[in-house]
Coordinates of C-alpha atoms in Angstrom, one line a residue:
M1 CA -112.3 16.5 -55.3
T2 CA -111.4 16.1 -59.0
R3 CA -111.8 12.5 -59.9
L4 CA -111.6 12.0 -63.6
F5 CA -108.2 12.4 -65.2
N6 CA -105.3 10.6 -66.8
D7 CA -102.0 12.1 -66.1
P8 CA -102.5 15.0 -63.9
D9 CA -99.7 16.8 -65.7
D10 CA -101.7 16.4 -68.8
F11 CA -105.1 17.3 -67.5
A12 CA -105.3 20.6 -69.4
A13 CA -104.2 19.5 -72.5
D14 CA -106.5 16.6 -72.4
S15 CA -109.4 18.8 -71.5
V16 CA -108.7 21.2 -74.3
A17 CA -108.8 18.3 -76.7
G18 CA -112.1 17.2 -75.5
F19 CA -113.4 20.8 -75.5
V20 CA -112.3 21.2 -79.3
A21 CA -113.7 17.9 -80.3
A22 CA -117.2 18.8 -78.8
S23 CA -117.2 22.4 -79.9
S24 CA -115.9 22.6 -83.5
R25 CA -119.0 24.5 -84.5
W26 CA -117.4 27.5 -82.6
V27 CA -113.7 27.0 -82.3
R28 CA -110.6 25.4 -83.8
P29 CA -107.3 24.7 -82.0
V30 CA -104.2 26.7 -82.3
T31 CA -101.0 26.6 -80.3
G32 CA -101.8 28.0 -77.0
G33 CA -105.7 27.7 -77.2
V34 CA -108.4 28.2 -79.5
V35 CA -109.9 30.8 -82.1
R36 CA -113.2 31.0 -83.6
S37 CA -113.9 28.4 -86.4
T38 CA -115.9 31.0 -88.4
R39 CA -115.6 34.7 -89.4
G40 CA -118.2 37.4 -90.7
A41 CA -118.0 38.8 -94.3
D42 CA -116.1 41.8 -93.0
P43 CA -113.0 41.8 -90.7
I44 CA -113.4 43.1 -87.2
V45 CA -111.3 43.9 -84.3
S46 CA -110.1 40.8 -82.5
V47 CA -111.0 40.4 -78.7
V48 CA -108.4 37.8 -77.4
I49 CA -109.1 36.6 -73.8
G50 CA -107.4 34.0 -71.5
G51 CA -106.0 32.9 -68.4
G52 CA -105.2 29.6 -66.6
S53 CA -107.2 26.7 -67.1
G54 CA -109.7 25.3 -64.5
H55 CA -112.3 28.2 -64.8
Y56 CA -114.6 26.8 -67.5
P57 CA -116.6 28.4 -69.1
A58 CA -113.9 31.1 -68.7
F59 CA -112.1 31.3 -71.1
A60 CA -112.5 29.0 -74.1
G61 CA -116.2 28.6 -73.6
L62 CA -116.7 32.3 -74.3
V63 CA -115.3 32.1 -77.9
G64 CA -117.6 32.7 -80.6
P65 CA -119.7 35.5 -82.6
G66 CA -120.3 38.4 -80.6
L67 CA -118.2 37.6 -78.0
A68 CA -114.2 36.5 -77.9
A69 CA -112.2 35.9 -81.2
G70 CA -109.7 33.6 -79.3
A71 CA -108.9 32.2 -75.9
V72 CA -105.4 31.6 -74.5
M73 CA -105.5 28.7 -72.3
G74 CA -102.8 28.2 -69.8
N75 CA -102.0 25.2 -67.5
L76 CA -104.3 24.7 -64.4
F77 CA -104.6 28.0 -62.4
A78 CA -101.5 29.2 -64.3
S79 CA -101.2 32.1 -66.8
P80 CA -100.5 31.0 -70.3
S81 CA -96.9 32.1 -71.5
A82 CA -96.1 34.9 -73.9
H83 CA -95.4 32.4 -76.7
Q84 CA -99.1 31.0 -76.4
V85 CA -100.7 34.6 -76.1
H86 CA -99.0 35.6 -79.3
S87 CA -99.8 32.3 -81.2
V88 CA -103.6 32.8 -80.2
A89 CA -103.5 36.3 -81.0
T90 CA -101.8 36.1 -84.4
A91 CA -104.4 33.4 -85.4
A92 CA -107.3 35.4 -84.5
H93 CA -106.1 38.7 -86.0
E94 CA -108.3 39.7 -88.9
G95 CA -106.4 42.9 -89.8
R96 CA -108.1 45.6 -87.6
G97 CA -106.2 45.3 -84.5
I98 CA -106.2 43.1 -81.3
L99 CA -107.7 43.8 -77.6
L100 CA -106.2 41.5 -75.1
S101 CA -108.4 41.3 -71.9
Y102 CA -107.7 39.0 -68.9
G103 CA -108.2 39.3 -65.1
N104 CA -105.5 41.3 -63.5
Y105 CA -102.9 38.7 -62.0
A106 CA -99.2 39.2 -61.9
G107 CA -98.5 36.3 -64.1
D108 CA -101.1 37.0 -66.7
V109 CA -99.9 40.6 -66.9
L110 CA -96.2 39.6 -67.5
H111 CA -97.1 37.2 -70.3
F112 CA -99.8 39.1 -72.0
T113 CA -97.5 42.3 -71.9
Q114 CA -94.7 40.3 -73.4
A115 CA -96.9 39.2 -76.2
Q116 CA -98.5 42.7 -76.8
E117 CA -94.7 44.0 -77.3
R118 CA -93.9 41.3 -79.7
L119 CA -97.1 42.0 -81.7
R120 CA -96.6 45.8 -81.6
A121 CA -93.0 45.2 -82.8
A122 CA -94.4 43.3 -85.7
G123 CA -96.7 46.3 -86.7
V124 CA -99.8 45.0 -85.2
D125 CA -101.9 47.5 -83.1
C126 CA -102.6 45.6 -79.8
R127 CA -104.2 47.0 -76.7
T128 CA -105.1 45.7 -73.3
V129 CA -107.5 46.1 -70.7
T130 CA -107.2 44.0 -67.6
V131 CA -110.3 43.1 -65.3
T132 CA -110.3 44.4 -61.9
D133 CA -113.9 43.9 -60.4
D134 CA -113.1 42.0 -57.2
I135 CA -113.9 44.6 -54.4
S136 CA -112.1 42.4 -51.8
S137 CA -108.7 42.2 -53.3
A138 CA -107.7 46.0 -52.6
P139 CA -109.5 49.2 -51.5
A140 CA -111.4 51.5 -53.8
S141 CA -108.4 53.9 -53.8
E142 CA -106.3 50.9 -55.4
R143 CA -108.8 49.8 -57.9
E144 CA -106.0 49.1 -60.4
K145 CA -104.5 46.4 -58.1
R146 CA -107.8 44.4 -57.8
R147 CA -108.0 41.1 -59.4
G148 CA -110.6 39.9 -62.1
I149 CA -113.2 37.3 -61.1
A150 CA -116.6 36.6 -62.6
G151 CA -116.5 40.4 -64.0
D152 CA -114.5 38.9 -66.8
L153 CA -117.7 37.9 -68.7
V154 CA -119.0 41.6 -68.4
V155 CA -115.9 43.1 -70.0
F156 CA -115.5 40.3 -72.5
K157 CA -119.1 40.6 -73.7
I158 CA -119.1 44.2 -73.9
A159 CA -115.8 44.5 -75.9
G160 CA -116.9 41.5 -78.2
A161 CA -120.2 43.0 -78.9
A162 CA -118.6 46.2 -80.0
A163 CA -116.1 44.6 -82.3
E164 CA -118.9 42.4 -83.7
A165 CA -120.7 45.7 -84.6
G166 CA -117.8 46.8 -86.7
R167 CA -116.5 49.4 -84.2
G168 CA -112.8 50.3 -84.5
L169 CA -110.1 49.3 -82.1
D170 CA -110.2 52.7 -80.2
D171 CA -113.7 52.3 -79.3
V172 CA -113.7 48.6 -78.5
E173 CA -111.0 49.5 -76.1
R174 CA -112.9 52.6 -74.6
L175 CA -115.9 50.6 -74.1
A176 CA -114.0 47.6 -72.3
I177 CA -112.7 50.2 -70.1
I178 CA -116.0 51.7 -69.3
A179 CA -117.3 48.2 -68.6
N180 CA -114.6 47.3 -66.3
D181 CA -115.1 50.8 -64.5
R182 CA -118.7 50.0 -63.9
T183 CA -118.4 46.3 -62.9
R184 CA -117.9 45.0 -59.1
S185 CA -118.0 41.6 -57.7
L186 CA -117.7 39.8 -54.5
G187 CA -117.0 36.0 -53.8
V188 CA -117.4 33.7 -50.9
A189 CA -116.6 29.8 -50.6
F190 CA -117.7 27.1 -48.3
S191 CA -114.7 25.0 -49.3
G192 CA -111.6 25.0 -51.3
C193 CA -110.9 23.3 -54.6
T194 CA -108.7 20.3 -55.2
L195 CA -106.5 20.1 -58.4
P196 CA -106.4 16.7 -60.4
G197 CA -103.9 14.3 -58.7
A198 CA -103.6 16.5 -55.5
D199 CA -104.4 14.9 -52.2
E200 CA -106.0 17.9 -50.6
P201 CA -107.7 21.1 -51.5
L202 CA -105.8 24.4 -51.9
F203 CA -107.4 25.8 -48.9
T204 CA -110.0 24.7 -46.3
V205 CA -112.8 26.5 -44.6
P206 CA -113.9 25.0 -41.2
E207 CA -117.1 23.4 -41.0
G208 CA -120.0 25.8 -40.7
R209 CA -118.0 28.8 -41.7
M210 CA -117.7 30.7 -44.9
A211 CA -114.6 32.5 -46.4
V212 CA -115.5 35.8 -47.7
G213 CA -113.4 37.5 -50.6
L214 CA -111.8 34.4 -51.9
G215 CA -110.2 34.3 -55.3
I216 CA -110.7 31.9 -58.2
H217 CA -107.3 30.3 -57.9
G218 CA -107.7 29.0 -54.6
E219 CA -106.5 32.3 -52.7
P220 CA -108.3 32.1 -49.2
G221 CA -110.7 34.8 -48.3
I222 CA -109.8 37.8 -46.4
D223 CA -112.6 37.3 -43.8
E224 CA -114.3 34.4 -42.4
V225 CA -117.8 34.3 -40.9
D226 CA -120.6 31.6 -39.8
V227 CA -122.4 30.3 -43.1
P228 CA -125.8 32.2 -43.3
T229 CA -129.0 31.7 -44.8
A230 CA -129.5 32.1 -48.5
A231 CA -131.2 35.2 -47.8
G232 CA -128.4 36.2 -45.5
L233 CA -125.8 35.6 -48.3
A234 CA -127.7 37.6 -50.7
Q235 CA -127.8 40.5 -48.1
L236 CA -124.0 40.3 -47.7
F237 CA -123.4 40.5 -51.4
V238 CA -125.9 43.5 -52.2
E239 CA -125.0 45.5 -49.3
S240 CA -121.2 45.0 -49.8
L241 CA -121.4 45.9 -53.6
L242 CA -123.9 48.8 -53.0
E243 CA -121.2 50.5 -50.7
E244 CA -119.2 51.1 -53.6
I245 CA -121.3 52.6 -56.7
P246 CA -119.0 53.6 -59.6
D247 CA -118.5 57.2 -60.3
G248 CA -121.2 59.1 -62.1
V249 CA -123.9 56.7 -61.3
V250 CA -126.8 57.7 -59.1
R251 CA -128.1 54.5 -57.4
E252 CA -131.9 55.5 -57.4
G253 CA -133.3 54.6 -60.8
A254 CA -130.0 52.9 -61.8
R255 CA -130.0 50.0 -64.2
V256 CA -127.8 47.1 -63.4
V257 CA -127.1 43.6 -64.7
P258 CA -126.6 41.0 -61.6
I259 CA -124.7 38.0 -62.3
L260 CA -124.8 35.3 -59.6
N261 CA -122.0 32.8 -60.3
G262 CA -121.5 29.4 -59.2
L263 CA -117.7 28.5 -58.6
G264 CA -118.1 24.8 -59.0
S265 CA -120.2 22.7 -56.6
V266 CA -123.1 25.0 -55.6
K267 CA -125.6 23.9 -57.8
Y268 CA -128.2 25.8 -59.8
E269 CA -131.4 25.4 -57.5
E270 CA -129.3 26.8 -54.6
L271 CA -128.1 29.8 -56.5
Y272 CA -131.8 30.4 -57.6
V273 CA -132.7 30.7 -53.9
V274 CA -130.1 33.1 -53.4
Y275 CA -131.0 35.1 -56.5
A276 CA -134.6 35.5 -55.4
E277 CA -133.5 37.7 -52.6
V278 CA -130.7 39.6 -54.5
D279 CA -133.5 40.5 -56.8
R280 CA -135.8 41.9 -54.1
L281 CA -133.0 43.6 -52.4
L282 CA -132.0 45.5 -55.7
A283 CA -135.7 46.4 -56.2
D284 CA -136.0 47.8 -52.7
A285 CA -132.9 49.8 -53.2
G286 CA -134.6 51.5 -56.2
I287 CA -132.6 49.7 -58.8
T288 CA -133.8 48.2 -62.0
V289 CA -132.8 44.8 -63.0
V290 CA -131.8 44.2 -66.6
S291 CA -131.1 40.7 -68.1
P292 CA -129.9 39.2 -65.0
E293 CA -127.6 35.7 -65.4
V294 CA -127.7 33.0 -62.9
G295 CA -125.3 29.9 -63.5
E296 CA -121.5 29.2 -64.0
F297 CA -119.4 31.8 -65.7
C298 CA -116.1 31.7 -63.9
T299 CA -115.3 28.4 -61.8
S300 CA -112.6 26.9 -59.9
F301 CA -112.9 23.3 -60.2
D302 CA -114.8 21.8 -57.4
M303 CA -114.9 24.8 -55.2
A304 CA -118.0 25.2 -53.3
G305 CA -118.4 29.1 -53.7
V306 CA -120.7 32.0 -55.1
S307 CA -120.0 35.3 -56.4
L308 CA -122.1 38.2 -57.3
T309 CA -121.2 40.7 -59.9
L310 CA -123.0 43.9 -60.7
L311 CA -122.7 45.7 -63.9
W312 CA -124.0 49.3 -63.6
L313 CA -125.3 50.1 -67.2
D314 CA -125.5 53.2 -69.3
D315 CA -127.4 53.1 -72.7
E316 CA -124.4 52.1 -74.7
L317 CA -123.4 49.3 -72.3
E318 CA -127.0 48.1 -72.2
E319 CA -127.3 47.8 -76.2
L320 CA -123.9 45.8 -76.2
W321 CA -124.9 43.5 -73.3
L322 CA -128.1 42.6 -74.9
A323 CA -126.4 42.2 -78.4
P324 CA -126.6 38.7 -80.0
C325 CA -123.7 36.2 -79.2
D326 CA -123.1 32.5 -80.0
T327 CA -120.5 30.6 -78.1
P328 CA -120.3 27.2 -76.5
A329 CA -121.2 28.3 -72.9
F330 CA -123.0 31.8 -73.4
R331 CA -125.6 32.6 -76.2
R332 CA -128.2 35.3 -76.9
G333 CA -130.1 35.9 -79.9
A334 CA -129.0 34.8 -83.3
V335 CA -125.8 35.7 -85.2
E336 CA -126.1 35.3 -88.8
G337 CA -123.7 35.4 -92.0
R338 CA -121.1 33.3 -90.6
I339 CA -118.1 31.7 -92.9
T340 CA -116.3 28.7 -91.8
V341 CA -112.6 29.2 -91.9
D342 CA -109.6 26.9 -92.3
T343 CA -109.7 24.3 -89.4
V344 CA -106.0 23.2 -89.6
A345 CA -104.2 23.6 -86.4
S346 CA -101.3 26.2 -86.3
E347 CA -97.8 24.8 -86.5
E348 CA -95.3 25.1 -84.1
E349 CA -92.3 27.2 -84.6
E350 CA -89.3 25.1 -85.5
F351 CA -86.5 25.0 -83.1
V352 CA -83.3 25.7 -84.8
I353 CA -79.8 24.6 -83.3
G354 CA -77.0 26.8 -84.5
P355 CA -73.1 26.3 -84.6
A356 CA -71.5 26.1 -81.1
S357 CA -68.1 25.9 -79.8
D358 CA -66.9 22.5 -78.0
D359 CA -66.5 24.6 -74.8
S360 CA -70.2 25.8 -74.9
R361 CA -71.4 22.5 -75.8
D362 CA -69.8 21.1 -72.6
A363 CA -71.3 23.7 -70.6
A364 CA -74.8 22.9 -72.3
Q365 CA -74.4 19.3 -70.9
T366 CA -73.7 20.8 -67.4
I367 CA -76.6 23.0 -67.7
G368 CA -78.9 19.9 -68.6
R369 CA -77.7 17.9 -65.8
A370 CA -78.4 21.0 -63.3
L371 CA -82.0 21.3 -64.9
S372 CA -82.5 17.7 -64.4
A373 CA -81.3 17.7 -60.9
M374 CA -83.5 20.8 -60.1
A375 CA -86.5 18.9 -61.6
A376 CA -86.1 16.1 -59.4
M377 CA -85.5 18.4 -56.6
L378 CA -88.7 20.3 -57.2
D379 CA -90.7 17.0 -57.6
A380 CA -89.6 16.0 -54.1
E381 CA -90.3 19.6 -52.6
A382 CA -93.8 20.5 -54.5
E383 CA -95.9 19.5 -51.7
E384 CA -94.0 21.6 -49.2
L385 CA -93.8 24.5 -51.4
G386 CA -97.6 24.2 -52.1
R387 CA -98.1 24.1 -48.3
I388 CA -96.0 27.3 -47.9
D389 CA -98.0 29.0 -50.7
R390 CA -101.4 28.2 -49.3
I391 CA -100.7 30.3 -46.0
A392 CA -101.8 33.5 -47.8
G393 CA -101.5 32.6 -51.8
D394 CA -103.3 30.2 -53.9
G395 CA -101.2 27.1 -53.2
D396 CA -99.8 26.1 -56.6
H397 CA -96.3 27.4 -56.4
G398 CA -95.0 23.9 -55.9
I399 CA -97.1 22.3 -58.7
G400 CA -95.9 25.3 -61.1
M401 CA -92.3 25.0 -60.3
Q402 CA -92.6 21.1 -60.7
R403 CA -94.2 21.5 -64.0
G404 CA -92.0 24.2 -65.5
S405 CA -88.8 22.5 -64.4
R406 CA -89.6 19.1 -65.8
A407 CA -90.4 21.0 -69.0
A408 CA -87.2 22.9 -69.0
A409 CA -85.1 19.7 -68.3
A410 CA -86.8 17.8 -71.2
A411 CA -86.2 20.9 -73.4
A412 CA -82.6 21.0 -72.4
E413 CA -82.2 17.2 -73.0
E414 CA -83.5 17.6 -76.4
A415 CA -81.3 20.6 -77.2
V416 CA -78.1 19.0 -75.7
A417 CA -78.8 15.9 -77.8
G418 CA -78.8 18.2 -80.8
G419 CA -75.4 19.7 -80.2
A420 CA -76.7 22.9 -78.8
G421 CA -74.5 25.5 -77.1
A422 CA -75.4 27.0 -73.7
R423 CA -77.3 29.9 -75.1
T424 CA -79.5 27.7 -77.2
T425 CA -79.9 25.0 -74.6
L426 CA -81.0 27.8 -72.0
Q427 CA -83.1 29.5 -74.4
H428 CA -85.1 26.3 -75.4
A429 CA -85.2 25.5 -71.5
G430 CA -86.6 28.7 -70.7
D431 CA -89.3 28.9 -73.1
A432 CA -90.3 25.4 -72.2
W433 CA -90.4 26.6 -68.5
A434 CA -92.5 29.5 -69.3
D435 CA -95.1 27.5 -71.6
K436 CA -95.5 24.7 -68.8
G437 CA -95.1 26.3 -65.7
G438 CA -97.1 29.4 -66.3
G439 CA -97.9 32.0 -63.5
T440 CA -95.5 34.6 -62.2
S441 CA -93.0 32.0 -61.5
G442 CA -93.1 30.4 -64.9
A443 CA -92.6 33.8 -66.6
I444 CA -89.9 34.8 -64.3
W445 CA -87.9 31.6 -64.5
G446 CA -88.3 31.5 -68.2
E447 CA -86.9 35.1 -68.4
M448 CA -84.0 34.3 -66.0
L449 CA -82.9 31.0 -68.2
V450 CA -82.9 33.0 -71.3
A451 CA -81.1 35.8 -69.6
L452 CA -78.2 33.5 -68.4
G453 CA -78.2 32.0 -71.8
M454 CA -77.5 35.5 -73.5
A455 CA -74.6 35.9 -71.3
L456 CA -73.0 32.6 -71.7
G457 CA -73.4 32.4 -75.5
D458 CA -72.9 29.5 -77.9
D459 CA -69.3 30.2 -79.1
A460 CA -67.6 31.6 -75.9
D461 CA -65.8 30.0 -73.0
V462 CA -67.7 29.4 -70.0
D463 CA -65.8 30.2 -67.2
A464 CA -66.3 31.5 -63.7
D465 CA -66.5 35.2 -64.8
A466 CA -69.0 34.3 -67.4
V467 CA -71.2 32.4 -64.8
G468 CA -71.0 35.4 -62.5
S469 CA -72.0 37.8 -65.3
G470 CA -75.0 35.4 -66.3
V471 CA -76.2 35.5 -62.9
A472 CA -76.1 39.3 -62.5
R473 CA -78.2 39.2 -65.7
M474 CA -80.6 36.9 -64.2
K475 CA -80.9 39.1 -61.3
D476 CA -81.3 42.2 -63.5
A477 CA -84.0 40.4 -65.8
V478 CA -86.4 39.3 -62.9
M479 CA -86.1 42.7 -61.2
S480 CA -86.9 44.5 -64.5
F481 CA -89.7 42.0 -65.6
G482 CA -91.3 41.4 -62.2
K483 CA -90.9 45.1 -60.8
A484 CA -90.3 43.8 -57.4
T485 CA -87.6 45.1 -54.9
V486 CA -85.8 43.6 -51.9
G487 CA -88.4 43.8 -48.9
D488 CA -91.3 42.9 -51.1
K489 CA -91.3 39.2 -49.9
T490 CA -90.7 37.6 -53.4
M491 CA -88.1 35.6 -54.9
I492 CA -86.2 39.0 -55.3
D493 CA -85.3 38.8 -51.6
A494 CA -83.0 35.7 -52.2
I495 CA -81.9 36.0 -55.9
V496 CA -80.4 39.7 -55.0
P497 CA -78.1 38.6 -52.1
F498 CA -77.2 35.4 -53.8
A499 CA -76.1 37.1 -57.2
D500 CA -74.3 39.9 -55.3
R501 CA -72.4 37.6 -53.1
L502 CA -71.5 35.4 -55.9
N503 CA -70.1 38.3 -57.8
E504 CA -68.2 39.8 -54.6
R505 CA -66.4 36.4 -54.0
L506 CA -65.5 35.8 -57.7
D507 CA -64.2 39.4 -57.9
A508 CA -62.3 38.5 -55.0
G509 CA -60.5 35.6 -56.7
D510 CA -62.4 32.8 -55.3
E511 CA -63.0 29.6 -57.3
L512 CA -66.7 29.2 -58.7
V513 CA -67.6 26.5 -56.5
A514 CA -66.5 28.1 -53.3
A515 CA -68.2 31.4 -54.2
W516 CA -71.4 29.6 -55.2
A517 CA -71.5 27.7 -52.1
D518 CA -71.3 31.1 -49.8
A519 CA -73.9 32.6 -52.2
A520 CA -76.3 29.5 -51.7
K521 CA -75.8 29.7 -48.0
L522 CA -76.7 33.5 -48.1
A523 CA -79.7 32.7 -50.2
T524 CA -80.9 30.1 -47.9
E525 CA -80.7 32.7 -45.1
A526 CA -82.3 35.3 -47.0
A527 CA -85.3 33.0 -47.9
E528 CA -85.8 32.2 -44.4
A529 CA -85.7 35.7 -43.3
T530 CA -88.7 36.6 -45.5
A531 CA -90.8 35.1 -42.9
N532 CA -90.5 38.3 -41.0
L533 CA -91.8 40.2 -44.1
T534 CA -95.2 41.3 -45.1
A535 CA -96.0 40.7 -48.7
K536 CA -96.3 43.7 -50.9
L537 CA -96.7 42.2 -54.4
G538 CA -98.3 39.1 -55.8
R539 CA -101.7 37.2 -54.6
A540 CA -100.4 37.2 -50.9
R541 CA -100.4 41.0 -51.0
S542 CA -104.3 41.2 -50.3
H543 CA -103.9 39.2 -47.4
G544 CA -102.0 41.7 -45.3
D545 CA -99.9 40.2 -42.4
K546 CA -101.5 36.6 -43.0
S547 CA -98.1 35.6 -44.5
L548 CA -96.1 36.8 -41.3
G549 CA -94.2 33.8 -39.8
T550 CA -93.9 31.8 -43.1
P551 CA -91.2 32.4 -45.8
D552 CA -92.0 33.3 -49.3
P553 CA -92.3 30.2 -51.3
G554 CA -90.5 31.9 -54.4
A555 CA -87.6 32.7 -52.2
V556 CA -87.5 29.5 -50.8
S557 CA -87.4 27.5 -54.2
F558 CA -84.7 29.8 -55.4
A559 CA -82.6 28.9 -52.4
L560 CA -83.1 25.1 -52.9
I561 CA -82.2 25.6 -56.5
A562 CA -79.2 27.3 -55.7
H563 CA -77.9 24.3 -53.4
T564 CA -79.0 21.8 -56.2
V565 CA -77.0 23.5 -58.7
L566 CA -74.0 23.6 -56.4
D567 CA -74.1 19.7 -56.1
I568 CA -73.8 19.7 -60.0
L569 CA -70.9 22.2 -59.8
K570 CA -69.2 20.3 -57.3
G571 CA -69.4 17.2 -59.6
N572 CA -67.7 19.1 -62.4
D573 CA -64.7 20.0 -60.4

């Protein structure tokens, strides 16, 4: 378990502060993460990487000459917000364009895409290459759905070396895509990881058994077998990875980079015992090993696990893999000619409260009470929501909702105290939820609150029709943003019937409280019914029918929130 922390909610921020203090030779802090503290004589393409905290040396440990220009650092196992991505990318940009690269997880995709759109709107050429190396997370025919694990290092290193060599954005993007296409990984775990302050791990593995195909966020494996010998594990890794050789590669005579990665508590000596057999098996298969790596490159707190990554080289990739780099956690050769840049941290964007009508300010006070009540409820329900999420996901839904709602409630309180109207209060709360909640749920709830605020405004009367219109916009926002539909086993399965029933009842002339009560009841029924569905999106998707019999945690939390808001509305009657 994770033993050393202050306040669990502050763990990621405290860790970043310590990392920056210990690594100022390479990095400087900015809002949302870190960027290089030095630059070369000439501007280069900026490779910006990132994801949730808890995976060191991914991602901040890979920032430095020859590798990443910046790393966005979300909360524990939670994607960073679009605001954080934009902040780090802007600070890292040297004028030649930005390549965003990160593991292919829904929350990361949502947030990084938002930031990319904002950068492009400002005239910055920004591209994205997601890492999809994990062969266990989707079949070869659906490689675009695979998640990124330790193969992150490969893609980041190739892209960073290409950028350092002065290549243009088109070339850096092309090479990152090729590197991803030629990288395959498989991971196993002997026990799950425990987040700071948690009483139990995100998942467990029976004594003497090994989970195969696990994820780095605590997602359980897709199979479970008896723990093999070190040689047996090496054989499982090599045989599995050799079953899927990248297109255009001939196995006999091929050159590969093996990366044997410890996920947290498997020690280096154990890794070397496994690697000895990996090296022999690759040689027996007629494959030449080039510059192997054994160590910790993408971890998961205290998870007892190991992964093997194979990068299938061509001449261009080999040159870039061997190119010099200098970062806190990954170094090769010597990088010369660095110039120290300004080490002043970036400033936070100023929160401006504009004029608002008295009616809108009154509505903002109700919104503030509702968000505070939601935060209190989610505090109480966090453990149960996490339990539901652990069935086929990574178990952090409760923690993410808890963090996000607390931040939103605090932001709303600040806005209300400053005299904000409904729109401004919800905008401030939505941004805070996305920043602190992270992950898919953080992104979606941030979008939902902002969409509701846009409907309510700061100067219009906030009546039942306005609320109904706002909830409809929340529904539209989450469906557009998350791309899910009814039946995919997501929050959509609860919010769609809720929004539709609410507006149906309001159109029929019902008072807001009565209409909301009926809609909340239907949302609960719909959330419970998701137990009969197979997940089609999100991290639970790769586990097929494993979630059958358990409702979707996002749908459940939405239904709970609907009832919590109902209590506030009743108090306003």
